[in-house]
GROMACS .gro file of C-alpha atoms in nm:
model
  322
    1MET     CA    1   3.394  -1.523   4.525
    2VAL     CA    2   3.465  -1.860   4.366
    3ARG     CA    3   3.822  -1.782   4.327
    4THR     CA    4   3.888  -1.702   4.678
    5CYS     CA    5   3.821  -2.051   4.775
    6VAL     CA    6   4.172  -2.125   4.642
    7LEU     CA    7   4.309  -1.886   4.911
    8SER     CA    8   4.119  -1.947   5.207
    9LYS     CA    9   3.931  -2.271   5.325
   10GLY     CA   10   3.689  -2.043   5.531
   11TRP     CA   11   3.559  -1.926   5.197
   12ARG     CA   12   3.529  -2.282   5.049
   13ASN     CA   13   3.155  -2.309   5.075
   14VAL     CA   14   3.053  -1.945   5.088
   15TRP     CA   15   2.991  -1.932   4.709
   16SER     CA   16   2.737  -2.211   4.733
   17THR     CA   17   2.493  -1.984   4.921
   18ALA     CA   18   2.550  -1.672   4.689
   19PRO     CA   19   2.227  -1.526   4.578
   20SER     CA   20   2.350  -1.350   4.257
   21PHE     CA   21   2.564  -1.466   3.970
   22HIS     CA   22   2.732  -1.264   3.680
   23PHE     CA   23   2.890  -1.485   3.404
   24ASP     CA   24   3.075  -1.287   3.153
   25HIS     CA   25   3.265  -1.484   2.889
   26ASP     CA   26   3.463  -1.179   2.802
   27LEU     CA   27   3.603  -1.143   3.167
   28TYR     CA   28   3.680  -1.517   3.202
   29LEU     CA   29   4.048  -1.600   3.203
   30SER     CA   30   4.036  -1.874   2.954
   31LYS     CA   31   3.881  -1.791   2.617
   32GLU     CA   32   3.815  -2.161   2.555
   33GLU     CA   33   3.429  -2.202   2.538
   34ARG     CA   34   3.452  -2.557   2.708
   35ASP     CA   35   3.617  -2.409   2.998
   36PHE     CA   36   3.386  -2.129   3.049
   37PHE     CA   37   3.094  -2.392   3.021
   38LYS     CA   38   3.251  -2.611   3.283
   39PHE     CA   39   3.315  -2.328   3.511
   40VAL     CA   40   2.943  -2.205   3.487
   41GLU     CA   41   2.800  -2.548   3.542
   42SER     CA   42   3.035  -2.636   3.828
   43VAL     CA   43   2.903  -2.320   4.008
   44LEU     CA   44   2.524  -2.350   3.940
   45PHE     CA   45   2.479  -2.720   3.969
   46ARG     CA   46   2.697  -2.762   4.279
   47ARG     CA   47   2.506  -2.503   4.479
   48ASP     CA   48   2.303  -2.589   4.789
   49GLY     CA   49   1.967  -2.538   4.614
   50LEU     CA   50   1.873  -2.210   4.761
   51ASP     CA   51   1.677  -1.950   4.552
   52ILE     CA   52   1.880  -1.725   4.317
   53GLN     CA   53   1.816  -1.350   4.329
   54LYS     CA   54   1.991  -1.253   4.013
   55LEU     CA   55   2.154  -1.424   3.713
   56SER     CA   56   2.352  -1.231   3.458
   57LEU     CA   57   2.483  -1.404   3.164
   58SER     CA   58   2.693  -1.232   2.893
   59LEU     CA   59   2.819  -1.433   2.577
   60GLY     CA   60   3.108  -1.293   2.383
   61TYR     CA   61   3.136  -1.574   2.127
   62LYS     CA   62   2.921  -1.750   1.858
   63PRO     CA   63   2.766  -2.047   2.025
   64ARG     CA   64   2.770  -2.378   1.845
   65SER     CA   65   2.453  -2.568   1.796
   66GLY     CA   66   2.541  -2.828   2.062
   67ASP     CA   67   2.582  -2.534   2.310
   68LEU     CA   68   2.225  -2.421   2.302
   69HIS     CA   69   2.070  -2.691   2.504
   70ARG     CA   70   2.350  -2.637   2.771
   71LEU     CA   71   2.292  -2.257   2.770
   72ASN     CA   72   1.908  -2.302   2.813
   73SER     CA   73   1.976  -2.542   3.104
   74TRP     CA   74   2.156  -2.253   3.305
   75ILE     CA   75   1.837  -2.043   3.243
   76ILE     CA   76   1.603  -2.319   3.322
   77TYR     CA   77   1.806  -2.383   3.652
   78ALA     CA   78   1.765  -2.020   3.763
   79LEU     CA   79   1.387  -2.004   3.686
   80ARG     CA   80   1.343  -2.325   3.899
   81HIS     CA   81   1.510  -2.151   4.181
   82ASN     CA   82   1.283  -1.852   4.165
   83VAL     CA   83   1.530  -1.601   3.998
   84GLN     CA   84   1.400  -1.253   4.031
   85VAL     CA   85   1.645  -1.068   3.808
   86LEU     CA   86   1.754  -1.198   3.470
   87HIS     CA   87   1.997  -1.036   3.219
   88ILE     CA   88   2.107  -1.203   2.890
   89SER     CA   89   2.345  -1.042   2.670
   90ASN     CA   90   2.473  -1.192   2.349
   91ASP     CA   91   2.707  -1.016   2.110
   92ASN     CA   92   2.689  -1.277   1.822
   93THR     CA   93   2.422  -1.525   1.675
   94SER     CA   94   2.069  -1.496   1.831
   95ILE     CA   95   1.970  -1.788   2.057
   96ALA     CA   96   1.636  -1.952   2.095
   97TRP     CA   97   1.593  -1.923   2.452
   98THR     CA   98   1.358  -2.142   2.649
   99PRO     CA   99   1.005  -2.008   2.648
  100GLN     CA  100   0.982  -2.087   3.020
  101ILE     CA  101   1.130  -1.735   3.082
  102PHE     CA  102   0.793  -1.592   2.976
  103THR     CA  103   0.583  -1.813   3.254
  104CYS     CA  104   0.824  -1.745   3.546
  105GLU     CA  105   0.609  -1.642   3.835
  106SER     CA  106   0.921  -1.485   4.035
  107LEU     CA  107   1.066  -1.255   3.756
  108ARG     CA  108   1.072  -0.911   3.849
  109GLU     CA  109   1.328  -0.770   3.598
  110PHE     CA  110   1.411  -0.890   3.259
  111LYS     CA  111   1.701  -0.756   3.031
  112LEU     CA  112   1.767  -0.876   2.695
  113ARG     CA  113   2.050  -0.751   2.469
  114ASN     CA  114   2.141  -0.828   2.098
  115GLU     CA  115   1.879  -1.106   2.048
  116ASP     CA  116   1.559  -1.186   1.843
  117LEU     CA  117   1.242  -1.164   2.039
  118LYS     CA  118   0.987  -1.412   1.913
  119LEU     CA  119   0.729  -1.449   2.205
  120PRO     CA  120   0.568  -1.783   2.281
  121THR     CA  121   0.189  -1.832   2.283
  122LEU     CA  122   0.170  -1.871   2.655
  123ILE     CA  123   0.278  -1.572   2.848
  124SER     CA  124   0.242  -1.503   3.211
  125LEU     CA  125   0.485  -1.279   3.404
  126PRO     CA  126   0.263  -1.175   3.695
  127VAL     CA  127   0.530  -0.969   3.914
  128LEU     CA  128   0.752  -0.839   3.635
  129THR     CA  129   0.817  -0.480   3.707
  130THR     CA  130   1.102  -0.387   3.462
  131LEU     CA  131   1.150  -0.499   3.110
  132HIS     CA  132   1.464  -0.374   2.919
  133LEU     CA  133   1.520  -0.468   2.556
  134SER     CA  134   1.845  -0.335   2.382
  135SER     CA  135   1.947  -0.385   2.024
  136VAL     CA  136   1.681  -0.657   2.008
  137LYS     CA  137   1.493  -0.764   1.686
  138ILE     CA  138   1.120  -0.765   1.764
  139LEU     CA  139   0.960  -1.004   1.518
  140ASN     CA  140   0.621  -0.964   1.356
  141GLY     CA  141   0.486  -0.736   1.611
  142HIS     CA  142   0.534  -0.963   1.905
  143LEU     CA  143   0.544  -0.680   2.150
  144HIS     CA  144   0.167  -0.637   2.156
  145VAL     CA  145  -0.121  -0.553   2.371
  146ALA     CA  146  -0.159  -0.921   2.477
  147PHE     CA  147   0.206  -0.922   2.596
  148PHE     CA  148   0.140  -0.603   2.817
  149SER     CA  149  -0.183  -0.772   2.948
  150ALA     CA  150   0.024  -1.067   3.060
  151CYS     CA  151   0.256  -0.826   3.264
  152PRO     CA  152   0.004  -0.654   3.498
  153CYS     CA  153   0.259  -0.514   3.727
  154LEU     CA  154   0.502  -0.362   3.462
  155GLU     CA  155   0.623  -0.021   3.594
  156THR     CA  156   0.943   0.040   3.379
  157LEU     CA  157   0.980  -0.017   3.007
  158ILE     CA  158   1.309   0.052   2.815
  159LEU     CA  159   1.341   0.007   2.435
  160GLU     CA  160   1.678   0.090   2.319
  161GLU     CA  161   1.781   0.064   1.952
  162CYS     CA  162   1.535  -0.198   1.866
  163GLU     CA  163   1.439  -0.319   1.540
  164PHE     CA  164   1.081  -0.375   1.449
  165VAL     CA  165   1.034  -0.624   1.182
  166ASN     CA  166   0.689  -0.642   1.010
  167CYS     CA  167   0.546  -0.418   1.251
  168TYR     CA  168   0.373  -0.073   1.143
  169THR     CA  169   0.222   0.016   1.475
  170LEU     CA  170   0.366  -0.017   1.836
  171THR     CA  171   0.105  -0.024   2.104
  172ILE     CA  172   0.221   0.013   2.464
  173SER     CA  173  -0.088  -0.051   2.696
  174ALA     CA  174   0.011  -0.090   3.054
  175SER     CA  175  -0.202   0.035   3.323
  176GLN     CA  176   0.073   0.033   3.594
  177LEU     CA  177   0.353   0.173   3.381
  178LYS     CA  178   0.551   0.458   3.539
  179ASN     CA  179   0.869   0.493   3.345
  180LEU     CA  180   0.896   0.470   2.955
  181ARG     CA  181   1.224   0.518   2.778
  182ILE     CA  182   1.237   0.468   2.387
  183SER     CA  183   1.539   0.545   2.180
  184GLY     CA  184   1.612   0.466   1.804
  185VAL     CA  185   1.388   0.358   1.524
  186VAL     CA  186   1.025   0.274   1.592
  187PRO     CA  187   0.734   0.173   1.370
  188ALA     CA  188   0.559   0.476   1.189
  189SER     CA  189   0.270   0.476   1.442
  190VAL     CA  190   0.334   0.466   1.835
  191VAL     CA  191   0.008   0.437   2.051
  192ILE     CA  192   0.055   0.478   2.410
  193SER     CA  193  -0.208   0.401   2.684
  194THR     CA  194  -0.017   0.445   3.031
  195PRO     CA  195  -0.252   0.646   3.268
  196LYS     CA  196   0.010   0.629   3.558
  197LEU     CA  197   0.310   0.724   3.354
  198VAL     CA  198   0.547   0.943   3.566
  199SER     CA  199   0.869   0.979   3.341
  200ILE     CA  200   0.890   0.966   2.960
  201GLU     CA  201   1.196   0.993   2.755
  202MET     CA  202   1.207   0.965   2.359
  203ILE     CA  203   1.545   0.973   2.201
  204GLY     CA  204   1.651   0.975   1.824
  205MET     CA  205   1.297   0.865   1.687
  206GLU     CA  206   1.251   1.017   1.324
  207ASN     CA  207   0.920   1.141   1.223
  208PRO     CA  208   0.688   0.915   1.443
  209SER     CA  209   0.333   0.959   1.495
  210ILE     CA  210   0.286   0.945   1.855
  211ARG     CA  211  -0.076   0.927   1.996
  212PHE     CA  212  -0.169   0.897   2.376
  213THR     CA  213  -0.496   0.749   2.446
  214CYS     CA  214  -0.521   0.864   2.801
  215GLU     CA  215  -0.460   1.165   3.025
  216LEU     CA  216  -0.109   1.182   3.185
  217ASN     CA  217  -0.221   1.312   3.519
  218PHE     CA  218   0.088   1.189   3.716
  219ILE     CA  219   0.346   1.285   3.456
  220SER     CA  220   0.650   1.451   3.611
  221ASP     CA  221   0.959   1.423   3.397
  222VAL     CA  222   0.955   1.465   3.011
  223ASN     CA  223   1.231   1.429   2.757
  224PHE     CA  224   1.169   1.474   2.392
  225ASP     CA  225   1.469   1.445   2.169
  226ILE     CA  226   1.303   1.335   1.850
  227GLU     CA  227   1.218   1.474   1.500
  228LEU     CA  228   0.868   1.536   1.436
  229ASP     CA  229   0.681   1.500   1.110
  230GLN     CA  230   0.600   1.866   1.111
  231SER     CA  231   0.198   1.784   1.147
  232SER     CA  232   0.099   2.063   1.355
  233GLU     CA  233  -0.207   1.900   1.483
  234SER     CA  234  -0.006   1.598   1.615
  235THR     CA  235   0.276   1.812   1.760
  236ALA     CA  236  -0.001   2.039   1.939
  237LEU     CA  237  -0.158   1.731   2.084
  238LEU     CA  238   0.178   1.576   2.200
  239ILE     CA  239   0.279   1.897   2.380
  240SER     CA  240  -0.064   1.942   2.540
  241THR     CA  241  -0.044   1.577   2.672
  242VAL     CA  242   0.247   1.644   2.879
  243ARG     CA  243   0.120   1.984   3.012
  244ASN     CA  244   0.120   1.855   3.389
  245ALA     CA  245   0.506   1.792   3.376
  246GLN     CA  246   0.721   1.943   3.644
  247SER     CA  247   1.052   1.896   3.434
  248LEU     CA  248   1.044   1.933   3.055
  249THR     CA  249   1.338   1.877   2.826
  250LEU     CA  250   1.323   1.970   2.457
  251SER     CA  251   1.611   1.913   2.224
  252THR     CA  252   1.710   2.138   1.930
  253LEU     CA  253   1.588   1.886   1.693
  254PHE     CA  254   1.242   1.877   1.855
  255LEU     CA  255   1.229   2.253   1.852
  256GLN     CA  256   1.330   2.283   1.482
  257SER     CA  257   1.031   2.060   1.391
  258ILE     CA  258   0.796   2.335   1.543
  259TYR     CA  259   0.722   2.640   1.347
  260VAL     CA  260   0.472   2.854   1.542
  261GLU     CA  261   0.460   3.160   1.316
  262ASN     CA  262   0.134   3.182   1.124
  263ASP     CA  263   0.036   2.846   1.253
  264PRO     CA  264  -0.277   2.881   1.492
  265SER     CA  265  -0.267   2.527   1.615
  266LEU     CA  266   0.088   2.547   1.744
  267LEU     CA  267   0.035   2.893   1.873
  268SER     CA  268  -0.254   2.772   2.070
  269CYS     CA  269  -0.066   2.474   2.185
  270ILE     CA  270   0.228   2.672   2.350
  271GLN     CA  271  -0.025   2.887   2.513
  272THR     CA  272  -0.155   2.594   2.729
  273PRO     CA  273  -0.073   2.630   3.079
  274PHE     CA  274   0.199   2.426   3.225
  275SER     CA  275   0.085   2.490   3.581
  276ASN     CA  276   0.319   2.252   3.737
  277LEU     CA  277   0.622   2.316   3.544
  278LYS     CA  278   0.940   2.394   3.764
  279ARG     CA  279   1.240   2.306   3.543
  280LEU     CA  280   1.268   2.370   3.161
  281LYS     CA  281   1.565   2.258   2.942
  282ILE     CA  282   1.573   2.358   2.580
  283GLY     CA  283   1.821   2.319   2.310
  284THR     CA  284   1.789   2.623   2.078
  285LEU     CA  285   1.948   2.799   1.783
  286PHE     CA  286   1.812   3.125   1.920
  287SER     CA  287   1.628   3.182   1.611
  288TYR     CA  288   1.313   3.399   1.606
  289ASN     CA  289   1.095   3.096   1.610
  290ASP     CA  290   1.277   2.942   1.906
  291ILE     CA  291   1.257   3.275   2.109
  292MET     CA  292   0.903   3.292   2.035
  293LEU     CA  293   0.834   2.946   2.152
  294ILE     CA  294   1.035   2.992   2.479
  295LYS     CA  295   0.871   3.311   2.551
  296ASN     CA  296   0.530   3.156   2.533
  297LEU     CA  297   0.618   2.855   2.729
  298LEU     CA  298   0.750   3.068   3.014
  299ARG     CA  299   0.474   3.301   3.003
  300HIS     CA  300   0.244   3.014   3.061
  301SER     CA  301   0.442   2.845   3.332
  302PRO     CA  302   0.363   3.027   3.663
  303GLN     CA  303   0.567   2.774   3.878
  304ILE     CA  304   0.889   2.797   3.679
  305GLU     CA  305   1.213   2.778   3.900
  306CYS     CA  306   1.478   2.714   3.666
  307VAL     CA  307   1.549   2.742   3.283
  308PHE     CA  308   1.843   2.614   3.082
  309LEU     CA  309   1.906   2.720   2.734
  310VAL     CA  310   2.150   2.485   2.557
  311SER     CA  311   2.319   2.597   2.227
  312ALA     CA  312   2.524   2.334   2.059
  313GLN     CA  313   2.608   2.561   1.787
  314LEU     CA  314   2.746   2.819   2.018
  315LEU     CA  315   2.867   2.560   2.277
  316ILE     CA  316   2.708   2.745   2.557
  317LEU     CA  317   2.460   2.672   2.852
  318ILE     CA  318   2.261   2.955   2.992
  319SER     CA  319   2.087   2.887   3.331
  320VAL     CA  320   1.821   3.112   3.460
  321ALA     CA  321   1.688   3.084   3.811
  322TYR     CA  322   1.345   3.239   3.878
   0.00000   0.00000   0.00000
Protein backbone atom coordinates (compact mmCIF):
# COMPACT_ATOMS: atom_id res chain seq x y z
CA MET A 1 0.00 0.00 0.00
CA VAL A 2 2.88 2.35 0.76
CA ARG A 3 4.29 1.91 -2.75
CA THR A 4 0.99 2.95 -4.37
CA CYS A 5 1.53 6.47 -3.02
CA VAL A 6 4.08 6.97 -5.77
CA LEU A 7 1.47 6.21 -8.42
CA SER A 8 -1.57 8.04 -7.14
CA LYS A 9 -2.00 11.07 -4.88
CA GLY A 10 -5.34 9.61 -3.84
CA TRP A 11 -3.53 6.82 -2.04
CA ARG A 12 -0.95 9.06 -0.41
CA ASN A 13 -2.47 9.06 3.07
CA VAL A 14 -4.28 5.72 3.00
CA TRP A 15 -1.30 3.80 4.41
CA SER A 16 -1.27 6.01 7.52
CA THR A 17 -4.57 4.46 8.67
CA ALA A 18 -3.77 0.85 7.70
CA PRO A 19 -4.42 -1.47 10.68
CA SER A 20 -2.00 -4.28 9.72
CA PHE A 21 1.64 -4.37 8.68
CA HIS A 22 3.92 -7.15 7.46
CA PHE A 23 7.61 -6.23 7.26
CA ASP A 24 9.77 -8.92 5.65
CA HIS A 25 13.43 -8.10 5.05
CA ASP A 26 13.74 -10.85 2.42
CA LEU A 27 10.96 -9.27 0.33
CA TYR A 28 12.28 -5.73 0.59
CA LEU A 29 13.75 -4.41 -2.67
CA SER A 30 16.96 -3.19 -1.08
CA LYS A 31 19.01 -5.73 0.88
CA GLU A 32 20.74 -2.97 2.81
CA GLU A 33 19.72 -3.20 6.46
CA ARG A 34 19.78 0.57 6.93
CA ASP A 35 17.29 1.06 4.07
CA PHE A 36 14.96 -1.53 5.58
CA PHE A 37 15.20 0.15 8.99
CA LYS A 38 14.43 3.58 7.53
CA PHE A 39 11.47 2.19 5.63
CA VAL A 40 9.90 0.48 8.65
CA GLU A 41 10.38 3.52 10.87
CA SER A 42 9.01 5.91 8.25
CA VAL A 43 5.87 3.78 8.03
CA LEU A 44 5.32 3.22 11.75
CA PHE A 45 6.33 6.56 13.19
CA ARG A 46 4.50 8.65 10.60
CA ARG A 47 1.16 6.99 11.13
CA ASP A 48 -1.82 8.88 12.47
CA GLY A 49 -1.68 7.15 15.84
CA LEU A 50 -4.59 4.73 15.38
CA ASP A 51 -4.43 1.28 16.97
CA ILE A 52 -2.56 -1.50 15.19
CA GLN A 53 -4.42 -4.74 14.63
CA LYS A 54 -1.48 -6.85 13.42
CA LEU A 55 2.29 -6.48 13.18
CA SER A 56 4.37 -9.17 11.49
CA LEU A 57 8.15 -8.80 11.47
CA SER A 58 10.50 -11.16 9.62
CA LEU A 59 14.25 -10.63 9.72
CA GLY A 60 16.46 -12.38 7.20
CA TYR A 61 19.81 -11.10 8.42
CA LYS A 62 21.92 -11.03 11.58
CA PRO A 63 21.14 -7.82 13.47
CA ARG A 64 24.03 -5.82 14.83
CA SER A 65 24.17 -4.90 18.50
CA GLY A 66 23.24 -1.33 17.66
CA ASP A 67 20.07 -2.52 15.89
CA LEU A 68 18.49 -4.16 18.93
CA HIS A 69 17.16 -0.96 20.48
CA ARG A 70 15.59 0.11 17.18
CA LEU A 71 14.00 -3.31 16.62
CA ASN A 72 12.50 -3.26 20.09
CA SER A 73 11.23 0.28 19.52
CA TRP A 74 9.03 -1.07 16.70
CA ILE A 75 7.57 -3.72 18.98
CA ILE A 76 7.03 -1.22 21.79
CA TYR A 77 5.28 1.12 19.36
CA ALA A 78 2.88 -1.67 18.39
CA LEU A 79 2.28 -2.62 22.02
CA ARG A 80 1.48 0.99 22.92
CA HIS A 81 -0.99 1.07 20.05
CA ASN A 82 -2.92 -1.93 21.35
CA VAL A 83 -1.66 -4.51 18.87
CA GLN A 84 -3.78 -7.66 18.83
CA VAL A 85 -1.67 -9.99 16.65
CA LEU A 86 2.13 -10.06 16.85
CA HIS A 87 4.32 -12.35 14.71
CA ILE A 88 8.12 -12.29 15.05
CA SER A 89 10.43 -14.43 12.92
CA ASN A 90 14.21 -14.28 12.96
CA ASP A 91 16.37 -16.52 10.77
CA ASN A 92 19.62 -15.70 12.52
CA THR A 93 20.86 -14.72 15.98
CA SER A 94 18.31 -14.68 18.79
CA ILE A 95 17.24 -11.24 19.97
CA ALA A 96 16.41 -10.13 23.50
CA TRP A 97 12.95 -8.78 22.81
CA THR A 98 11.33 -6.32 25.19
CA PRO A 99 9.62 -7.97 28.19
CA GLN A 100 6.70 -5.60 27.62
CA ILE A 101 5.38 -8.20 25.17
CA PHE A 102 4.42 -10.38 28.11
CA THR A 103 2.38 -7.68 29.86
CA CYS A 104 0.40 -6.53 26.83
CA GLU A 105 -3.28 -6.28 27.71
CA SER A 106 -4.45 -6.19 24.07
CA LEU A 107 -2.42 -9.10 22.64
CA ARG A 108 -4.64 -11.94 21.39
CA GLU A 109 -2.22 -13.89 19.20
CA PHE A 110 1.55 -14.24 19.56
CA LYS A 111 3.76 -16.19 17.17
CA LEU A 112 7.50 -16.52 17.71
CA ARG A 113 9.91 -18.30 15.35
CA ASN A 114 13.63 -19.08 15.64
CA GLU A 115 14.23 -17.38 18.97
CA ASP A 116 15.27 -18.10 22.55
CA LEU A 117 12.37 -17.82 24.96
CA LYS A 118 13.34 -16.51 28.36
CA LEU A 119 10.28 -15.28 30.16
CA PRO A 120 10.36 -12.26 32.48
CA THR A 121 9.26 -12.49 36.10
CA LEU A 122 6.14 -10.45 35.45
CA ILE A 123 3.70 -12.00 32.98
CA SER A 124 0.15 -10.89 32.33
CA LEU A 125 -1.56 -11.69 29.02
CA PRO A 126 -5.25 -11.44 29.97
CA VAL A 127 -6.74 -11.81 26.46
CA LEU A 128 -4.15 -14.02 24.72
CA THR A 129 -5.99 -16.83 22.94
CA THR A 130 -3.30 -18.18 20.58
CA LEU A 131 0.38 -18.94 21.28
CA HIS A 132 2.49 -20.38 18.45
CA LEU A 133 6.15 -21.20 19.11
CA SER A 134 8.12 -22.55 16.14
CA SER A 135 11.79 -23.62 16.37
CA VAL A 136 12.05 -21.77 19.66
CA LYS A 137 14.62 -22.62 22.33
CA ILE A 138 12.73 -22.70 25.62
CA LEU A 139 15.22 -22.08 28.42
CA ASN A 140 15.23 -23.62 31.90
CA GLY A 141 11.63 -24.75 31.94
CA HIS A 142 10.28 -21.25 31.36
CA LEU A 143 7.11 -22.61 29.80
CA HIS A 144 5.58 -23.62 33.11
CA VAL A 145 2.36 -23.61 35.11
CA ALA A 146 2.81 -19.98 36.21
CA PHE A 147 3.00 -18.90 32.57
CA PHE A 148 -0.27 -20.63 31.69
CA SER A 149 -1.90 -19.12 34.77
CA ALA A 150 -0.99 -15.70 33.39
CA CYS A 151 -2.84 -16.54 30.14
CA PRO A 152 -6.36 -17.33 31.42
CA CYS A 153 -7.99 -17.13 27.96
CA LEU A 154 -5.51 -19.32 26.05
CA GLU A 155 -7.42 -21.52 23.58
CA THR A 156 -4.77 -22.59 21.04
CA LEU A 157 -1.22 -23.73 21.81
CA ILE A 158 1.18 -24.81 19.05
CA LEU A 159 4.71 -26.02 19.82
CA GLU A 160 6.61 -26.87 16.62
CA GLU A 161 10.14 -28.27 16.64
CA CYS A 162 11.04 -26.47 19.86
CA GLU A 163 14.11 -27.19 21.97
CA PHE A 164 13.64 -27.58 25.71
CA VAL A 165 16.83 -26.70 27.62
CA ASN A 166 17.24 -28.04 31.17
CA CYS A 167 13.61 -29.08 31.22
CA TYR A 168 12.62 -32.63 32.11
CA THR A 169 8.87 -32.18 32.48
CA LEU A 170 6.57 -30.10 30.28
CA THR A 171 3.41 -29.24 32.18
CA ILE A 172 0.56 -27.72 30.20
CA SER A 173 -2.18 -26.55 32.52
CA ALA A 174 -4.73 -24.35 30.76
CA SER A 175 -8.37 -24.48 31.77
CA GLN A 176 -9.68 -22.87 28.54
CA LEU A 177 -7.39 -24.60 26.03
CA LYS A 178 -9.27 -26.10 23.08
CA ASN A 179 -6.56 -26.84 20.51
CA LEU A 180 -3.15 -28.38 21.22
CA ARG A 181 -0.50 -29.23 18.63
CA ILE A 182 2.96 -30.50 19.57
CA SER A 183 5.58 -31.66 17.08
CA GLY A 184 9.22 -32.60 17.47
CA VAL A 185 11.30 -33.39 20.53
CA VAL A 186 9.78 -32.80 23.96
CA PRO A 187 10.98 -33.42 27.53
CA ALA A 188 10.83 -37.00 28.80
CA SER A 189 7.59 -36.30 30.64
CA VAL A 190 4.56 -34.37 29.38
CA VAL A 191 1.75 -33.63 31.83
CA ILE A 192 -1.45 -32.13 30.43
CA SER A 193 -4.39 -30.61 32.28
CA THR A 194 -6.81 -29.19 29.70
CA PRO A 195 -10.40 -30.17 30.55
CA LYS A 196 -11.94 -28.24 27.61
CA LEU A 197 -9.63 -29.68 24.95
CA VAL A 198 -11.36 -30.27 21.60
CA SER A 199 -8.45 -31.05 19.28
CA ILE A 200 -5.05 -32.62 19.95
CA GLU A 201 -2.25 -33.37 17.52
CA MET A 202 1.06 -34.95 18.51
CA ILE A 203 3.63 -35.50 15.77
CA GLY A 204 7.19 -36.81 15.71
CA MET A 205 7.61 -37.24 19.46
CA GLU A 206 9.89 -40.14 20.41
CA ASN A 207 9.18 -42.24 23.50
CA PRO A 208 7.36 -39.57 25.46
CA SER A 209 5.65 -40.25 28.75
CA ILE A 210 2.29 -38.51 28.30
CA ARG A 211 -0.11 -38.17 31.20
CA PHE A 212 -3.47 -36.40 31.29
CA THR A 213 -4.63 -35.29 34.72
CA CYS A 214 -8.22 -34.61 33.66
CA GLU A 215 -11.04 -36.15 31.68
CA LEU A 216 -11.32 -35.02 28.04
CA ASN A 217 -15.08 -34.84 27.83
CA PHE A 218 -15.06 -32.39 24.89
CA ILE A 219 -12.39 -34.05 22.76
CA SER A 220 -13.37 -34.37 19.10
CA ASP A 221 -10.30 -34.58 16.85
CA VAL A 222 -7.24 -36.68 17.77
CA ASN A 223 -4.07 -37.28 15.75
CA PHE A 224 -1.23 -39.37 17.22
CA ASP A 225 1.87 -39.73 15.05
CA ILE A 226 4.35 -40.58 17.79
CA GLU A 227 6.54 -43.45 18.89
CA LEU A 228 5.57 -44.74 22.29
CA ASP A 229 7.89 -46.27 24.87
CA GLN A 230 6.00 -49.58 24.64
CA SER A 231 4.84 -49.29 28.22
CA SER A 232 1.50 -51.05 28.00
CA GLU A 233 0.02 -49.30 31.00
CA SER A 234 0.78 -45.76 29.77
CA THR A 235 -0.28 -46.63 26.22
CA ALA A 236 -3.58 -48.07 27.39
CA LEU A 237 -4.21 -44.99 29.52
CA LEU A 238 -3.44 -42.64 26.63
CA ILE A 239 -5.84 -44.36 24.23
CA SER A 240 -8.50 -44.59 26.88
CA THR A 241 -8.19 -40.85 27.62
CA VAL A 242 -9.31 -39.93 24.08
CA ARG A 243 -12.20 -42.40 23.95
CA ASN A 244 -14.73 -39.56 23.42
CA ALA A 245 -13.16 -38.51 20.10
CA GLN A 246 -15.25 -38.25 16.93
CA SER A 247 -12.21 -38.40 14.64
CA LEU A 248 -9.16 -40.53 15.43
CA THR A 249 -5.92 -40.70 13.40
CA LEU A 250 -3.19 -43.17 14.38
CA SER A 251 0.02 -43.37 12.35
CA THR A 252 1.95 -46.49 11.41
CA LEU A 253 4.63 -45.43 13.88
CA PHE A 254 2.07 -45.29 16.67
CA LEU A 255 0.56 -48.63 15.77
CA GLN A 256 3.92 -50.40 15.70
CA SER A 257 4.44 -49.37 19.33
CA ILE A 258 1.37 -51.33 20.35
CA TYR A 259 1.51 -55.09 20.66
CA VAL A 260 -1.83 -56.41 21.81
CA GLU A 261 -1.12 -60.13 21.66
CA ASN A 262 -0.69 -61.62 25.14
CA ASP A 263 -0.97 -58.17 26.72
CA PRO A 264 -4.15 -57.98 28.84
CA SER A 265 -3.70 -54.27 29.54
CA LEU A 266 -3.66 -53.25 25.89
CA LEU A 267 -6.29 -55.78 24.89
CA SER A 268 -8.59 -54.33 27.53
CA CYS A 269 -7.77 -50.82 26.31
CA ILE A 270 -8.82 -51.38 22.70
CA GLN A 271 -12.05 -52.91 23.92
CA THR A 272 -12.95 -49.61 25.56
CA PRO A 273 -16.05 -48.23 23.79
CA PHE A 274 -15.41 -45.31 21.44
CA SER A 275 -19.04 -44.37 21.55
CA ASN A 276 -18.68 -41.10 19.58
CA LEU A 277 -16.14 -42.21 16.97
CA LYS A 278 -17.27 -41.52 13.40
CA ARG A 279 -14.01 -41.26 11.45
CA LEU A 280 -10.99 -43.55 11.86
CA LYS A 281 -7.74 -43.17 9.92
CA ILE A 282 -4.96 -45.67 10.59
CA GLY A 283 -1.53 -46.17 9.11
CA THR A 284 -0.87 -49.89 8.93
CA LEU A 285 1.50 -52.56 7.66
CA PHE A 286 -1.42 -55.01 7.64
CA SER A 287 0.35 -57.22 10.13
CA TYR A 288 -1.58 -59.64 12.31
CA ASN A 289 -1.15 -57.29 15.24
CA ASP A 290 -2.45 -54.31 13.24
CA ILE A 291 -5.50 -56.19 11.96
CA MET A 292 -6.33 -57.38 15.45
CA LEU A 293 -6.13 -53.83 16.79
CA ILE A 294 -8.24 -52.38 13.96
CA LYS A 295 -10.92 -55.06 14.31
CA ASN A 296 -11.25 -54.42 18.01
CA LEU A 297 -11.45 -50.65 17.54
CA LEU A 298 -14.21 -51.05 14.96
CA ARG A 299 -16.07 -53.58 17.05
CA HIS A 300 -16.31 -51.07 19.87
CA SER A 301 -17.17 -48.02 17.74
CA PRO A 302 -20.93 -48.22 17.14
CA GLN A 303 -21.17 -44.78 15.45
CA ILE A 304 -18.37 -45.32 12.93
CA GLU A 305 -19.10 -43.87 9.48
CA CYS A 306 -15.78 -43.86 7.64
CA VAL A 307 -12.51 -45.79 7.89
CA PHE A 308 -9.26 -45.00 6.11
CA LEU A 309 -6.47 -47.58 6.07
CA VAL A 310 -3.20 -46.07 4.86
CA SER A 311 -0.19 -48.19 3.93
CA ALA A 312 3.01 -46.30 3.11
CA GLN A 313 4.69 -49.62 2.39
CA LEU A 314 2.18 -50.52 -0.32
CA LEU A 315 1.37 -46.92 -1.27
CA ILE A 316 -2.35 -47.50 -1.06
CA LEU A 317 -5.32 -45.87 0.65
CA ILE A 318 -8.37 -47.95 1.45
CA SER A 319 -11.51 -46.03 2.31
CA VAL A 320 -14.49 -47.81 3.79
CA ALA A 321 -17.83 -46.11 4.39
CA TYR A 322 -20.20 -47.62 6.91
